[in-house]
Every structure is written in structure tokens, then in C-alpha cells.
Amino acid sequence: MILALTIAILVAGSTYLIQQRGMVRIVFGMSLLGHAANLTLLAGGVGAWRGEPFPDRTALADAADPLPQAFVLTAIVIAMATTTILLTLAALGHDDDTVVPEPADDTIATDPVQTLGRAA
């Protein structure tokens, strides 16, 4: 029950952050969503308490399935790379998207190159 509540809180927080305008908040929201997906994979892979996934240390019937853990480890690496790329894009695109740019000069184009061959 606690794990399901944790996943729900992570999904709710990530949904809120993704809907914000700031790029860094969107990146944090995507990161939280990745954590929620990882917890969902781990929760689906383990029904009850299991032993270590090493057959020489525990009985085979009590050993945990290592496949969900491998999926989560791969997902963590991919999420880290994605977060790095998104944070780089957020840093490079430092212009605020809420600023309305001033319109350019509204003179009528007379050069055929500017009008793409159409009559001005």
C-alpha cells in the first residue's frame, strides 16, 4: 500500500511539474515520472519478500527474479542520459517563452527574392 501511494504521489507531482511553463520544471517532472515508472516495474516484479537473486546464496524457489531489477537499472541509465540532454537544452535555450518579441519592420517587400517570385 505504501509503495502504491508513493507511485501515485510521484505521478501526481510529475504531472503538475510537466504542465508548468519553465523548462527546468518540465525536466524535473520527467525525472519524477521516470522514478514512478521504475517503482512500478519493481512493484510488478516482486509479489512478496524474496531472497537475493543469486542461486548459490539462496534456494532457487526463494530467489528474486533479476529481470525487473535489470530493466530498472537500464531505465535509470536511460533516464539519466535523457535528463542530461533536457537540462542541456534548457540551459542553451535560455530565452523565456513568455516574452512577446517585437514585430520586425513592416515595410512591403519589393525585391523578388523577398516575395518568392510573387508580385508585391
Short mmCIF file of C-alpha atoms in Angstrom, two decimals:
data_model
loop_
_atom_site.label_atom_id
_atom_site.label_comp_id
_atom_site.label_asym_id
_atom_site.label_seq_id
_atom_site.Cartn_x
_atom_site.Cartn_y
_atom_site.Cartn_z
CA MET A 1 0.00 0.00 0.00
CA ILE A 2 2.82 2.39 0.81
CA LEU A 3 4.53 1.65 -2.50
CA ALA A 4 1.32 2.33 -4.45
CA LEU A 5 0.83 5.59 -2.56
CA THR A 6 4.42 6.60 -3.30
CA ILE A 7 3.92 5.88 -7.00
CA ALA A 8 0.69 7.91 -7.01
CA ILE A 9 2.39 10.88 -5.34
CA LEU A 10 5.28 10.74 -7.83
CA VAL A 11 2.89 10.61 -10.80
CA ALA A 12 0.80 13.49 -9.40
CA GLY A 13 3.89 15.60 -8.77
CA SER A 14 5.32 14.85 -12.19
CA THR A 15 2.03 15.69 -13.89
CA TYR A 16 1.94 19.03 -12.09
CA LEU A 17 5.54 19.85 -12.98
CA ILE A 18 5.21 18.82 -16.64
CA GLN A 19 2.28 21.22 -17.07
CA GLN A 20 4.37 24.22 -15.94
CA ARG A 21 5.98 26.67 -18.35
CA GLY A 22 9.55 26.53 -17.07
CA MET A 23 11.82 24.10 -18.87
CA VAL A 24 13.65 23.06 -15.70
CA ARG A 25 10.35 22.20 -14.03
CA ILE A 26 9.40 20.09 -17.04
CA VAL A 27 12.73 18.26 -16.78
CA PHE A 28 12.16 17.60 -13.07
CA GLY A 29 8.65 16.36 -13.89
CA MET A 30 10.01 13.95 -16.48
CA SER A 31 12.56 12.72 -13.95
CA LEU A 32 9.85 12.12 -11.35
CA LEU A 33 7.77 10.27 -13.93
CA GLY A 34 10.75 8.03 -14.67
CA HIS A 35 11.13 7.26 -10.97
CA ALA A 36 7.44 6.38 -10.77
CA ALA A 37 7.81 4.04 -13.75
CA ASN A 38 10.83 2.38 -12.13
CA LEU A 39 8.93 1.82 -8.90
CA THR A 40 6.02 0.39 -10.90
CA LEU A 41 8.35 -2.07 -12.63
CA LEU A 42 9.85 -3.14 -9.32
CA ALA A 43 6.44 -3.46 -7.67
CA GLY A 44 5.17 -5.59 -10.54
CA GLY A 45 8.21 -7.84 -10.49
CA VAL A 46 8.11 -8.72 -6.80
CA GLY A 47 4.96 -10.16 -5.26
CA ALA A 48 6.20 -10.97 -1.77
CA TRP A 49 9.52 -10.71 0.01
CA ARG A 50 12.16 -12.58 -1.93
CA GLY A 51 15.74 -13.51 -1.24
CA GLU A 52 18.79 -12.40 -3.14
CA PRO A 53 18.76 -13.19 -6.86
CA PHE A 54 21.92 -15.30 -6.54
CA PRO A 55 21.22 -19.06 -6.72
CA ASP A 56 24.30 -20.01 -4.72
CA ARG A 57 23.25 -17.90 -1.69
CA THR A 58 19.52 -18.72 -1.51
CA ALA A 59 17.27 -21.53 -2.60
CA LEU A 60 16.01 -21.26 -6.16
CA ALA A 61 12.38 -21.11 -5.02
CA ASP A 62 13.13 -18.16 -2.70
CA ALA A 63 15.35 -16.21 -5.10
CA ALA A 64 14.05 -12.96 -6.56
CA ASP A 65 13.63 -12.55 -10.29
CA PRO A 66 16.56 -10.41 -11.50
CA LEU A 67 14.85 -9.35 -14.75
CA PRO A 68 12.78 -6.44 -13.31
CA GLN A 69 15.88 -5.23 -11.50
CA ALA A 70 17.83 -5.31 -14.78
CA PHE A 71 15.03 -3.37 -16.50
CA VAL A 72 15.07 -0.72 -13.78
CA LEU A 73 18.85 -0.41 -13.90
CA THR A 74 18.68 0.11 -17.66
CA ALA A 75 15.86 2.62 -17.23
CA ILE A 76 17.89 4.57 -14.67
CA VAL A 77 20.79 4.90 -17.11
CA ILE A 78 18.49 5.98 -19.93
CA ALA A 79 16.69 8.47 -17.66
CA MET A 80 20.00 9.96 -16.57
CA ALA A 81 21.04 10.47 -20.19
CA THR A 82 17.66 11.95 -21.10
CA THR A 83 17.75 14.29 -18.11
CA THR A 84 21.23 15.45 -19.10
CA ILE A 85 20.11 16.19 -22.65
CA LEU A 86 16.99 18.03 -21.48
CA LEU A 87 18.94 20.12 -18.95
CA THR A 88 21.44 20.99 -21.69
CA LEU A 89 18.61 22.12 -23.95
CA ALA A 90 17.13 24.12 -21.06
CA ALA A 91 20.47 25.84 -20.46
CA LEU A 92 21.05 26.60 -24.15
CA GLY A 93 17.52 27.82 -24.74
CA HIS A 94 17.71 30.45 -22.03
CA ASP A 95 15.23 32.77 -23.74
CA ASP A 96 11.98 32.99 -21.86
CA ASP A 97 9.00 31.87 -23.90
CA THR A 98 6.66 34.32 -22.14
CA VAL A 99 8.28 37.37 -23.75
CA VAL A 100 6.46 38.53 -26.86
CA PRO A 101 9.02 39.56 -29.49
CA GLU A 102 8.67 42.94 -31.13
CA PRO A 103 7.49 42.72 -34.73
CA ALA A 104 10.08 43.33 -37.40
CA ASP A 105 10.00 46.20 -39.85
CA ASP A 106 6.60 46.15 -41.57
CA THR A 107 7.78 47.57 -44.89
CA ILE A 108 6.44 46.00 -48.03
CA ALA A 109 8.93 43.73 -49.73
CA THR A 110 9.75 44.82 -53.26
CA ASP A 111 12.64 42.51 -54.02
CA PRO A 112 11.52 39.38 -55.97
CA VAL A 113 13.67 37.24 -53.68
CA GLN A 114 11.79 38.51 -50.63
CA THR A 115 8.39 37.85 -52.20
CA LEU A 116 9.38 34.42 -53.52
CA GLY A 117 8.52 35.43 -57.07
CA ARG A 118 5.02 36.72 -56.28
CA ALA A 119 4.02 40.23 -57.21
CA ALA A 120 4.26 42.60 -54.25
#
